């Protein structure tokens, strides 16, 4: 049975197409810089937004009424929903997906029943993976919705909350292995705090590291060899989250001996919440060797919270693709649309328009980024800006043959910094614009 009978498989039709259900730039088989577009992006749909977002917000009830949902949200309904999801992914030519344990199966009266519910639904995922070839990019566990996690999970003041979270992640790792997931993501949820008066920060952060080590040890024990990711987010739901941004996360990973086991999953809207741009977060993670995966979305600067909108800004996708190309692209990671349609976008077709827009915006960004790299114009301008480091004193500092004494002698003899050049920011911006329009 088809749940989207009026929608055919979305195909590439070229830039001139006016068909709202076609790709204008995303051409999966097209080769750019020696790699197919589909392999550059490794696009993924997020189950929690695409299937579970109901349109509910803090001020109002759900606005989406889907023909495939029943009122009870039982296991049978959850299984049926998986079929809907795979029809969606198939029609979108979406090669990957991600979910939290609680997105896909309802919680039972006990942990044992909850695990059984999950097993039932995972069987359907397995069938649908077999049927379609669509694969799981990464799995994760929801350690934030249930009231038992009101103080956090791994960083809770309550040891039982930690233990429950551990039991949940144990099961989520088993399921990720069963489904052949290529990764597993830790997102903090409530791993942070609201008030330092009642918080033992050192103890909480130590516990977070203990939790991650336990998860990784268990994964290795059961033979799950997916890549682990840490997803930064500075606030929401707590005021101070321990996974604030790339720099804070990487410091944490290094401080606790996790640096060889975990990479970063960077989300655009989380970057902006941290007062950064996504390109800053990505470049920082990548230059430190932590480039892992991307949660693709965008925020609304006027609203300032985690609006999780689909990306439509070609400037932004160009910047992201430039960094991805520079660092050799994804290995285990991909571009997961951690994005939701607006609560006023009530038609099932809106799910398609949203993802098509996101994929086309990234495809256009990739083409522009590749053209910029092919000409080498911008790279040359940046290289010229740093020319003083290529010879003379600059080269010697980089080689490590100078020290404060020799540099002081050098400057005493020379007297003043010479040849300070313009930063030409406006010129750079104009050059970039030439590739965009
Ligand atoms: C929350 C968020 C999560 C993670 C997975 O803001 O981004 O959905 O991506 O837990
Ligand atoms: Co995310």
JSON list of C-alpha atoms in Angstrom, two decimals, residues 127-334:
[
{"chain": "A", "resi": 127, "resn": "UNK", "atom": "CA", "xyz": [12.73, -5.86, 6.48]},
{"chain": "A", "resi": 128, "resn": "UNK", "atom": "CA", "xyz": [12.52, -2.41, 4.98]},
{"chain": "A", "resi": 129, "resn": "UNK", "atom": "CA", "xyz": [16.33, -2.05, 4.86]},
{"chain": "A", "resi": 130, "resn": "UNK", "atom": "CA", "xyz": [16.50, -5.35, 2.99]},
{"chain": "A", "resi": 131, "resn": "UNK", "atom": "CA", "xyz": [13.77, -4.32, 0.60]},
{"chain": "A", "resi": 132, "resn": "UNK", "atom": "CA", "xyz": [15.16, -0.87, -0.22]},
{"chain": "A", "resi": 133, "resn": "UNK", "atom": "CA", "xyz": [18.90, -0.86, 0.51]},
{"chain": "A", "resi": 134, "resn": "UNK", "atom": "CA", "xyz": [18.40, 2.27, 2.66]},
{"chain": "A", "resi": 135, "resn": "UNK", "atom": "CA", "xyz": [20.74, 2.21, 5.67]},
{"chain": "A", "resi": 136, "resn": "UNK", "atom": "CA", "xyz": [21.07, 3.61, 9.16]},
{"chain": "A", "resi": 137, "resn": "UNK", "atom": "CA", "xyz": [23.60, 6.45, 9.42]},
{"chain": "A", "resi": 138, "resn": "UNK", "atom": "CA", "xyz": [23.58, 6.61, 13.21]},
{"chain": "A", "resi": 139, "resn": "UNK", "atom": "CA", "xyz": [21.48, 5.69, 16.17]},
{"chain": "A", "resi": 140, "resn": "UNK", "atom": "CA", "xyz": [20.98, 7.44, 19.47]},
{"chain": "A", "resi": 141, "resn": "UNK", "atom": "CA", "xyz": [18.96, 7.21, 22.67]},
{"chain": "A", "resi": 142, "resn": "UNK", "atom": "CA", "xyz": [16.44, 9.69, 23.98]},
{"chain": "A", "resi": 143, "resn": "UNK", "atom": "CA", "xyz": [17.75, 10.45, 27.47]},
{"chain": "A", "resi": 144, "resn": "UNK", "atom": "CA", "xyz": [15.82, 13.65, 27.97]},
{"chain": "A", "resi": 145, "resn": "UNK", "atom": "CA", "xyz": [12.03, 13.33, 27.45]},
{"chain": "A", "resi": 146, "resn": "UNK", "atom": "CA", "xyz": [11.06, 11.05, 30.32]},
{"chain": "A", "resi": 147, "resn": "UNK", "atom": "CA", "xyz": [10.73, 12.76, 33.76]},
{"chain": "A", "resi": 148, "resn": "UNK", "atom": "CA", "xyz": [13.29, 10.30, 35.15]},
{"chain": "A", "resi": 149, "resn": "UNK", "atom": "CA", "xyz": [15.86, 12.40, 33.27]},
{"chain": "A", "resi": 150, "resn": "UNK", "atom": "CA", "xyz": [14.71, 15.75, 34.64]},
{"chain": "A", "resi": 151, "resn": "UNK", "atom": "CA", "xyz": [18.13, 16.32, 36.27]},
{"chain": "A", "resi": 152, "resn": "UNK", "atom": "CA", "xyz": [19.99, 14.86, 33.29]},
{"chain": "A", "resi": 153, "resn": "UNK", "atom": "CA", "xyz": [20.98, 11.29, 32.46]},
{"chain": "A", "resi": 154, "resn": "UNK", "atom": "CA", "xyz": [24.73, 10.62, 32.69]},
{"chain": "A", "resi": 155, "resn": "UNK", "atom": "CA", "xyz": [25.09, 13.87, 34.66]},
{"chain": "A", "resi": 156, "resn": "UNK", "atom": "CA", "xyz": [22.10, 13.42, 36.94]},
{"chain": "A", "resi": 157, "resn": "UNK", "atom": "CA", "xyz": [22.44, 13.91, 40.70]},
{"chain": "A", "resi": 158, "resn": "UNK", "atom": "CA", "xyz": [20.52, 10.62, 40.92]},
{"chain": "A", "resi": 159, "resn": "UNK", "atom": "CA", "xyz": [22.61, 7.48, 40.32]},
{"chain": "A", "resi": 160, "resn": "UNK", "atom": "CA", "xyz": [19.54, 5.49, 39.23]},
{"chain": "A", "resi": 161, "resn": "UNK", "atom": "CA", "xyz": [18.95, 7.92, 36.38]},
{"chain": "A", "resi": 162, "resn": "UNK", "atom": "CA", "xyz": [22.52, 7.21, 35.23]},
{"chain": "A", "resi": 163, "resn": "UNK", "atom": "CA", "xyz": [21.87, 3.47, 35.50]},
{"chain": "A", "resi": 164, "resn": "UNK", "atom": "CA", "xyz": [18.61, 3.69, 33.56]},
{"chain": "A", "resi": 165, "resn": "UNK", "atom": "CA", "xyz": [20.33, 5.73, 30.84]},
{"chain": "A", "resi": 166, "resn": "UNK", "atom": "CA", "xyz": [23.08, 3.10, 30.68]},
{"chain": "A", "resi": 167, "resn": "UNK", "atom": "CA", "xyz": [20.49, 0.35, 30.23]},
{"chain": "A", "resi": 168, "resn": "UNK", "atom": "CA", "xyz": [18.86, 2.36, 27.47]},
{"chain": "A", "resi": 169, "resn": "UNK", "atom": "CA", "xyz": [22.11, 3.07, 25.60]},
{"chain": "A", "resi": 170, "resn": "UNK", "atom": "CA", "xyz": [23.11, -0.60, 25.96]},
{"chain": "A", "resi": 171, "resn": "UNK", "atom": "CA", "xyz": [19.92, -1.56, 24.13]},
{"chain": "A", "resi": 172, "resn": "UNK", "atom": "CA", "xyz": [20.29, 1.26, 21.59]},
{"chain": "A", "resi": 173, "resn": "UNK", "atom": "CA", "xyz": [23.80, 0.02, 20.76]},
{"chain": "A", "resi": 174, "resn": "UNK", "atom": "CA", "xyz": [22.53, -3.53, 20.30]},
{"chain": "A", "resi": 175, "resn": "UNK", "atom": "CA", "xyz": [19.84, -2.26, 17.95]},
{"chain": "A", "resi": 176, "resn": "UNK", "atom": "CA", "xyz": [22.34, -0.08, 16.08]},
{"chain": "A", "resi": 177, "resn": "UNK", "atom": "CA", "xyz": [24.51, -3.13, 15.57]},
{"chain": "A", "resi": 178, "resn": "UNK", "atom": "CA", "xyz": [21.57, -5.25, 14.40]},
{"chain": "A", "resi": 179, "resn": "UNK", "atom": "CA", "xyz": [20.67, -2.64, 11.82]},
{"chain": "A", "resi": 180, "resn": "UNK", "atom": "CA", "xyz": [24.26, -2.14, 10.68]},
{"chain": "A", "resi": 181, "resn": "UNK", "atom": "CA", "xyz": [24.32, 1.52, 11.72]},
{"chain": "A", "resi": 182, "resn": "UNK", "atom": "CA", "xyz": [27.47, 3.36, 10.68]},
{"chain": "A", "resi": 183, "resn": "UNK", "atom": "CA", "xyz": [27.60, 5.39, 13.87]},
{"chain": "A", "resi": 184, "resn": "UNK", "atom": "CA", "xyz": [26.18, 6.31, 17.24]},
{"chain": "A", "resi": 185, "resn": "UNK", "atom": "CA", "xyz": [25.62, 9.88, 18.46]},
{"chain": "A", "resi": 186, "resn": "UNK", "atom": "CA", "xyz": [25.74, 11.27, 21.99]},
{"chain": "A", "resi": 187, "resn": "UNK", "atom": "CA", "xyz": [23.71, 14.42, 22.25]},
{"chain": "A", "resi": 188, "resn": "UNK", "atom": "CA", "xyz": [23.57, 15.85, 25.73]},
{"chain": "A", "resi": 189, "resn": "UNK", "atom": "CA", "xyz": [19.85, 16.25, 26.12]},
{"chain": "A", "resi": 190, "resn": "UNK", "atom": "CA", "xyz": [19.80, 17.47, 29.69]},
{"chain": "A", "resi": 191, "resn": "UNK", "atom": "CA", "xyz": [23.54, 16.99, 30.33]},
{"chain": "A", "resi": 192, "resn": "UNK", "atom": "CA", "xyz": [24.07, 20.42, 31.81]},
{"chain": "A", "resi": 193, "resn": "UNK", "atom": "CA", "xyz": [22.65, 22.48, 34.63]},
{"chain": "A", "resi": 194, "resn": "UNK", "atom": "CA", "xyz": [20.38, 25.42, 35.47]},
{"chain": "A", "resi": 195, "resn": "UNK", "atom": "CA", "xyz": [21.91, 26.68, 38.73]},
{"chain": "A", "resi": 196, "resn": "UNK", "atom": "CA", "xyz": [25.43, 26.26, 40.07]},
{"chain": "A", "resi": 197, "resn": "UNK", "atom": "CA", "xyz": [24.25, 26.51, 43.70]},
{"chain": "A", "resi": 198, "resn": "UNK", "atom": "CA", "xyz": [22.77, 23.01, 43.55]},
{"chain": "A", "resi": 199, "resn": "UNK", "atom": "CA", "xyz": [25.29, 21.53, 41.10]},
{"chain": "A", "resi": 200, "resn": "UNK", "atom": "CA", "xyz": [28.56, 19.62, 41.56]},
{"chain": "A", "resi": 201, "resn": "UNK", "atom": "CA", "xyz": [29.89, 20.35, 38.09]},
{"chain": "A", "resi": 202, "resn": "UNK", "atom": "CA", "xyz": [33.14, 18.40, 38.40]},
{"chain": "A", "resi": 203, "resn": "UNK", "atom": "CA", "xyz": [31.29, 15.27, 39.51]},
{"chain": "A", "resi": 204, "resn": "UNK", "atom": "CA", "xyz": [28.72, 15.59, 36.72]},
{"chain": "A", "resi": 205, "resn": "UNK", "atom": "CA", "xyz": [31.32, 16.03, 33.98]},
{"chain": "A", "resi": 206, "resn": "UNK", "atom": "CA", "xyz": [33.36, 13.11, 35.36]},
{"chain": "A", "resi": 207, "resn": "UNK", "atom": "CA", "xyz": [30.20, 10.99, 35.20]},
{"chain": "A", "resi": 208, "resn": "UNK", "atom": "CA", "xyz": [29.56, 11.99, 31.59]},
{"chain": "A", "resi": 209, "resn": "UNK", "atom": "CA", "xyz": [33.03, 10.71, 30.68]},
{"chain": "A", "resi": 210, "resn": "UNK", "atom": "CA", "xyz": [32.48, 7.49, 32.64]},
{"chain": "A", "resi": 211, "resn": "UNK", "atom": "CA", "xyz": [29.21, 7.00, 30.76]},
{"chain": "A", "resi": 212, "resn": "UNK", "atom": "CA", "xyz": [30.84, 7.47, 27.35]},
{"chain": "A", "resi": 213, "resn": "UNK", "atom": "CA", "xyz": [33.66, 5.08, 28.21]},
{"chain": "A", "resi": 214, "resn": "UNK", "atom": "CA", "xyz": [31.13, 2.48, 29.34]},
{"chain": "A", "resi": 215, "resn": "UNK", "atom": "CA", "xyz": [29.16, 2.89, 26.10]},
{"chain": "A", "resi": 216, "resn": "UNK", "atom": "CA", "xyz": [32.25, 2.55, 23.93]},
{"chain": "A", "resi": 217, "resn": "UNK", "atom": "CA", "xyz": [33.49, -0.47, 25.91]},
{"chain": "A", "resi": 218, "resn": "UNK", "atom": "CA", "xyz": [30.14, -2.18, 25.51]},
{"chain": "A", "resi": 219, "resn": "UNK", "atom": "CA", "xyz": [30.02, -1.39, 21.79]},
{"chain": "A", "resi": 220, "resn": "UNK", "atom": "CA", "xyz": [33.41, -3.02, 21.30]},
{"chain": "A", "resi": 221, "resn": "UNK", "atom": "CA", "xyz": [32.33, -5.98, 23.42]},
{"chain": "A", "resi": 222, "resn": "UNK", "atom": "CA", "xyz": [29.33, -6.72, 21.20]},
{"chain": "A", "resi": 223, "resn": "UNK", "atom": "CA", "xyz": [31.23, -6.00, 17.98]},
{"chain": "A", "resi": 224, "resn": "UNK", "atom": "CA", "xyz": [29.51, -2.76, 17.06]},
{"chain": "A", "resi": 225, "resn": "UNK", "atom": "CA", "xyz": [32.20, -0.90, 15.16]},
{"chain": "A", "resi": 226, "resn": "UNK", "atom": "CA", "xyz": [30.28, 2.23, 14.18]},
{"chain": "A", "resi": 227, "resn": "UNK", "atom": "CA", "xyz": [31.86, 5.64, 14.72]},
{"chain": "A", "resi": 228, "resn": "UNK", "atom": "CA", "xyz": [30.84, 7.49, 17.89]},
{"chain": "A", "resi": 229, "resn": "UNK", "atom": "CA", "xyz": [29.91, 11.17, 17.62]},
{"chain": "A", "resi": 230, "resn": "UNK", "atom": "CA", "xyz": [29.49, 13.95, 20.15]},
{"chain": "A", "resi": 231, "resn": "UNK", "atom": "CA", "xyz": [26.97, 16.63, 19.13]},
{"chain": "A", "resi": 232, "resn": "UNK", "atom": "CA", "xyz": [27.54, 20.09, 20.65]},
{"chain": "A", "resi": 233, "resn": "UNK", "atom": "CA", "xyz": [24.69, 22.33, 21.75]},
{"chain": "A", "resi": 234, "resn": "UNK", "atom": "CA", "xyz": [25.18, 25.25, 24.13]},
{"chain": "A", "resi": 235, "resn": "UNK", "atom": "CA", "xyz": [21.70, 25.55, 25.67]},
{"chain": "A", "resi": 236, "resn": "UNK", "atom": "CA", "xyz": [18.16, 24.15, 25.42]},
{"chain": "A", "resi": 237, "resn": "UNK", "atom": "CA", "xyz": [16.99, 22.44, 27.42]},
{"chain": "A", "resi": 238, "resn": "UNK", "atom": "CA", "xyz": [19.44, 23.41, 30.19]},
{"chain": "A", "resi": 239, "resn": "UNK", "atom": "CA", "xyz": [21.00, 26.84, 30.54]},
{"chain": "A", "resi": 240, "resn": "UNK", "atom": "CA", "xyz": [24.60, 25.59, 30.58]},
{"chain": "A", "resi": 241, "resn": "UNK", "atom": "CA", "xyz": [25.20, 22.43, 28.57]},
{"chain": "A", "resi": 242, "resn": "UNK", "atom": "CA", "xyz": [28.53, 20.65, 28.98]},
{"chain": "A", "resi": 243, "resn": "UNK", "atom": "CA", "xyz": [28.72, 20.08, 25.22]},
{"chain": "A", "resi": 244, "resn": "UNK", "atom": "CA", "xyz": [28.63, 23.83, 24.45]},
{"chain": "A", "resi": 245, "resn": "UNK", "atom": "CA", "xyz": [30.53, 23.90, 21.13]},
{"chain": "A", "resi": 246, "resn": "UNK", "atom": "CA", "xyz": [33.26, 22.07, 19.20]},
{"chain": "A", "resi": 247, "resn": "UNK", "atom": "CA", "xyz": [36.04, 23.55, 21.30]},
{"chain": "A", "resi": 248, "resn": "UNK", "atom": "CA", "xyz": [34.39, 22.58, 24.61]},
{"chain": "A", "resi": 249, "resn": "UNK", "atom": "CA", "xyz": [33.55, 19.08, 23.37]},
{"chain": "A", "resi": 250, "resn": "UNK", "atom": "CA", "xyz": [37.03, 18.43, 22.02]},
{"chain": "A", "resi": 251, "resn": "UNK", "atom": "CA", "xyz": [38.57, 19.64, 25.26]},
{"chain": "A", "resi": 252, "resn": "UNK", "atom": "CA", "xyz": [36.28, 17.25, 27.16]},
{"chain": "A", "resi": 253, "resn": "UNK", "atom": "CA", "xyz": [37.16, 14.33, 24.89]},
{"chain": "A", "resi": 254, "resn": "UNK", "atom": "CA", "xyz": [40.88, 14.97, 25.29]},
{"chain": "A", "resi": 255, "resn": "UNK", "atom": "CA", "xyz": [40.69, 15.54, 29.02]},
{"chain": "A", "resi": 256, "resn": "UNK", "atom": "CA", "xyz": [39.02, 12.16, 29.54]},
{"chain": "A", "resi": 257, "resn": "UNK", "atom": "CA", "xyz": [40.97, 10.05, 27.03]},
{"chain": "A", "resi": 258, "resn": "UNK", "atom": "CA", "xyz": [38.13, 9.79, 24.50]},
{"chain": "A", "resi": 259, "resn": "UNK", "atom": "CA", "xyz": [39.84, 11.65, 21.66]},
{"chain": "A", "resi": 260, "resn": "UNK", "atom": "CA", "xyz": [40.60, 8.59, 19.55]},
{"chain": "A", "resi": 261, "resn": "UNK", "atom": "CA", "xyz": [37.12, 7.13, 19.94]},
{"chain": "A", "resi": 262, "resn": "UNK", "atom": "CA", "xyz": [34.70, 9.98, 19.34]},
{"chain": "A", "resi": 263, "resn": "UNK", "atom": "CA", "xyz": [34.33, 12.53, 16.55]},
{"chain": "A", "resi": 264, "resn": "UNK", "atom": "CA", "xyz": [32.01, 15.51, 16.27]},
{"chain": "A", "resi": 265, "resn": "UNK", "atom": "CA", "xyz": [28.51, 15.75, 14.83]},
{"chain": "A", "resi": 266, "resn": "UNK", "atom": "CA", "xyz": [28.06, 19.44, 14.06]},
{"chain": "A", "resi": 267, "resn": "UNK", "atom": "CA", "xyz": [24.58, 20.96, 13.84]},
{"chain": "A", "resi": 268, "resn": "UNK", "atom": "CA", "xyz": [24.09, 24.33, 12.15]},
{"chain": "A", "resi": 269, "resn": "UNK", "atom": "CA", "xyz": [21.44, 25.67, 14.50]},
{"chain": "A", "resi": 270, "resn": "UNK", "atom": "CA", "xyz": [23.43, 24.58, 17.55]},
{"chain": "A", "resi": 271, "resn": "UNK", "atom": "CA", "xyz": [26.43, 26.49, 16.21]},
{"chain": "A", "resi": 272, "resn": "UNK", "atom": "CA", "xyz": [24.39, 29.67, 15.96]},
{"chain": "A", "resi": 273, "resn": "UNK", "atom": "CA", "xyz": [22.97, 29.16, 19.46]},
{"chain": "A", "resi": 274, "resn": "UNK", "atom": "CA", "xyz": [26.60, 29.08, 20.65]},
{"chain": "A", "resi": 275, "resn": "UNK", "atom": "CA", "xyz": [27.25, 32.43, 18.96]},
{"chain": "A", "resi": 276, "resn": "UNK", "atom": "CA", "xyz": [29.22, 30.78, 16.17]},
{"chain": "A", "resi": 277, "resn": "UNK", "atom": "CA", "xyz": [28.59, 30.14, 12.50]},
{"chain": "A", "resi": 278, "resn": "UNK", "atom": "CA", "xyz": [28.40, 26.54, 11.35]},
{"chain": "A", "resi": 279, "resn": "UNK", "atom": "CA", "xyz": [31.54, 27.02, 9.26]},
{"chain": "A", "resi": 280, "resn": "UNK", "atom": "CA", "xyz": [33.44, 28.02, 12.39]},
{"chain": "A", "resi": 281, "resn": "UNK", "atom": "CA", "xyz": [32.30, 24.91, 14.23]},
{"chain": "A", "resi": 282, "resn": "UNK", "atom": "CA", "xyz": [33.07, 22.65, 11.28]},
{"chain": "A", "resi": 283, "resn": "UNK", "atom": "CA", "xyz": [36.47, 24.16, 10.53]},
{"chain": "A", "resi": 284, "resn": "UNK", "atom": "CA", "xyz": [37.44, 23.98, 14.20]},
{"chain": "A", "resi": 285, "resn": "UNK", "atom": "CA", "xyz": [36.40, 20.33, 14.51]},
{"chain": "A", "resi": 286, "resn": "UNK", "atom": "CA", "xyz": [37.99, 19.36, 11.19]},
{"chain": "A", "resi": 287, "resn": "UNK", "atom": "CA", "xyz": [41.32, 21.11, 11.77]},
{"chain": "A", "resi": 288, "resn": "UNK", "atom": "CA", "xyz": [41.61, 19.22, 15.08]},
{"chain": "A", "resi": 289, "resn": "UNK", "atom": "CA", "xyz": [40.89, 15.91, 13.34]},
{"chain": "A", "resi": 290, "resn": "UNK", "atom": "CA", "xyz": [37.35, 15.51, 14.73]},
{"chain": "A", "resi": 291, "resn": "UNK", "atom": "CA", "xyz": [35.24, 15.94, 11.57]},
{"chain": "A", "resi": 292, "resn": "UNK", "atom": "CA", "xyz": [32.53, 13.30, 11.82]},
{"chain": "A", "resi": 293, "resn": "UNK", "atom": "CA", "xyz": [29.01, 14.06, 10.68]},
{"chain": "A", "resi": 294, "resn": "UNK", "atom": "CA", "xyz": [26.65, 16.97, 10.15]},
{"chain": "A", "resi": 295, "resn": "UNK", "atom": "CA", "xyz": [23.12, 17.68, 11.37]},
{"chain": "A", "resi": 296, "resn": "UNK", "atom": "CA", "xyz": [21.95, 19.89, 8.55]},
{"chain": "A", "resi": 297, "resn": "UNK", "atom": "CA", "xyz": [19.39, 22.57, 9.32]},
{"chain": "A", "resi": 298, "resn": "UNK", "atom": "CA", "xyz": [19.29, 26.30, 9.94]},
{"chain": "A", "resi": 299, "resn": "UNK", "atom": "CA", "xyz": [18.04, 28.63, 12.64]},
{"chain": "A", "resi": 300, "resn": "UNK", "atom": "CA", "xyz": [16.15, 31.90, 12.57]},
{"chain": "A", "resi": 301, "resn": "UNK", "atom": "CA", "xyz": [18.38, 34.71, 13.83]},
{"chain": "A", "resi": 302, "resn": "UNK", "atom": "CA", "xyz": [15.35, 36.82, 14.80]},
{"chain": "A", "resi": 303, "resn": "UNK", "atom": "CA", "xyz": [13.85, 34.07, 16.95]},
{"chain": "A", "resi": 304, "resn": "UNK", "atom": "CA", "xyz": [17.14, 32.85, 18.40]},
{"chain": "A", "resi": 305, "resn": "UNK", "atom": "CA", "xyz": [16.09, 29.38, 19.52]},
{"chain": "A", "resi": 306, "resn": "UNK", "atom": "CA", "xyz": [16.58, 25.95, 18.01]},
{"chain": "A", "resi": 307, "resn": "UNK", "atom": "CA", "xyz": [14.02, 26.30, 15.22]},
{"chain": "A", "resi": 308, "resn": "UNK", "atom": "CA", "xyz": [15.50, 23.37, 13.21]},
{"chain": "A", "resi": 309, "resn": "UNK", "atom": "CA", "xyz": [14.47, 24.74, 9.81]},
{"chain": "A", "resi": 310, "resn": "UNK", "atom": "CA", "xyz": [15.48, 23.18, 6.53]},
{"chain": "A", "resi": 311, "resn": "UNK", "atom": "CA", "xyz": [18.52, 24.78, 4.93]},
{"chain": "A", "resi": 312, "resn": "UNK", "atom": "CA", "xyz": [17.71, 27.09, 2.02]},
{"chain": "A", "resi": 313, "resn": "UNK", "atom": "CA", "xyz": [20.71, 29.43, 2.07]},
{"chain": "A", "resi": 314, "resn": "UNK", "atom": "CA", "xyz": [23.23, 28.72, -0.69]},
{"chain": "A", "resi": 315, "resn": "UNK", "atom": "CA", "xyz": [25.89, 30.85, 0.98]},
{"chain": "A", "resi": 316, "resn": "UNK", "atom": "CA", "xyz": [25.74, 28.61, 4.01]},
{"chain": "A", "resi": 317, "resn": "UNK", "atom": "CA", "xyz": [25.80, 25.34, 2.08]},
{"chain": "A", "resi": 318, "resn": "UNK", "atom": "CA", "xyz": [28.69, 26.63, -0.04]},
{"chain": "A", "resi": 319, "resn": "UNK", "atom": "CA", "xyz": [30.69, 27.34, 3.11]},
{"chain": "A", "resi": 320, "resn": "UNK", "atom": "CA", "xyz": [29.89, 23.91, 4.53]},
{"chain": "A", "resi": 321, "resn": "UNK", "atom": "CA", "xyz": [30.82, 22.12, 1.32]},
{"chain": "A", "resi": 322, "resn": "UNK", "atom": "CA", "xyz": [34.08, 24.08, 0.99]},
{"chain": "A", "resi": 323, "resn": "UNK", "atom": "CA", "xyz": [35.16, 22.79, 4.39]},
{"chain": "A", "resi": 324, "resn": "UNK", "atom": "CA", "xyz": [34.00, 19.24, 3.69]},
{"chain": "A", "resi": 325, "resn": "UNK", "atom": "CA", "xyz": [35.91, 19.17, 0.38]},
{"chain": "A", "resi": 326, "resn": "UNK", "atom": "CA", "xyz": [39.00, 20.68, 1.99]},
{"chain": "A", "resi": 327, "resn": "UNK", "atom": "CA", "xyz": [39.14, 17.93, 4.61]},
{"chain": "A", "resi": 328, "resn": "UNK", "atom": "CA", "xyz": [38.35, 15.05, 2.27]},
{"chain": "A", "resi": 329, "resn": "UNK", "atom": "CA", "xyz": [34.62, 14.65, 2.97]},
{"chain": "A", "resi": 330, "resn": "UNK", "atom": "CA", "xyz": [32.70, 12.15, 5.06]},
{"chain": "A", "resi": 331, "resn": "UNK", "atom": "CA", "xyz": [33.89, 8.66, 5.84]},
{"chain": "A", "resi": 332, "resn": "UNK", "atom": "CA", "xyz": [31.29, 7.25, 8.22]},
{"chain": "A", "resi": 333, "resn": "UNK", "atom": "CA", "xyz": [29.26, 10.44, 8.60]},
{"chain": "A", "resi": 334, "resn": "UNK", "atom": "CA", "xyz": [26.69, 12.14, 6.41]}
]
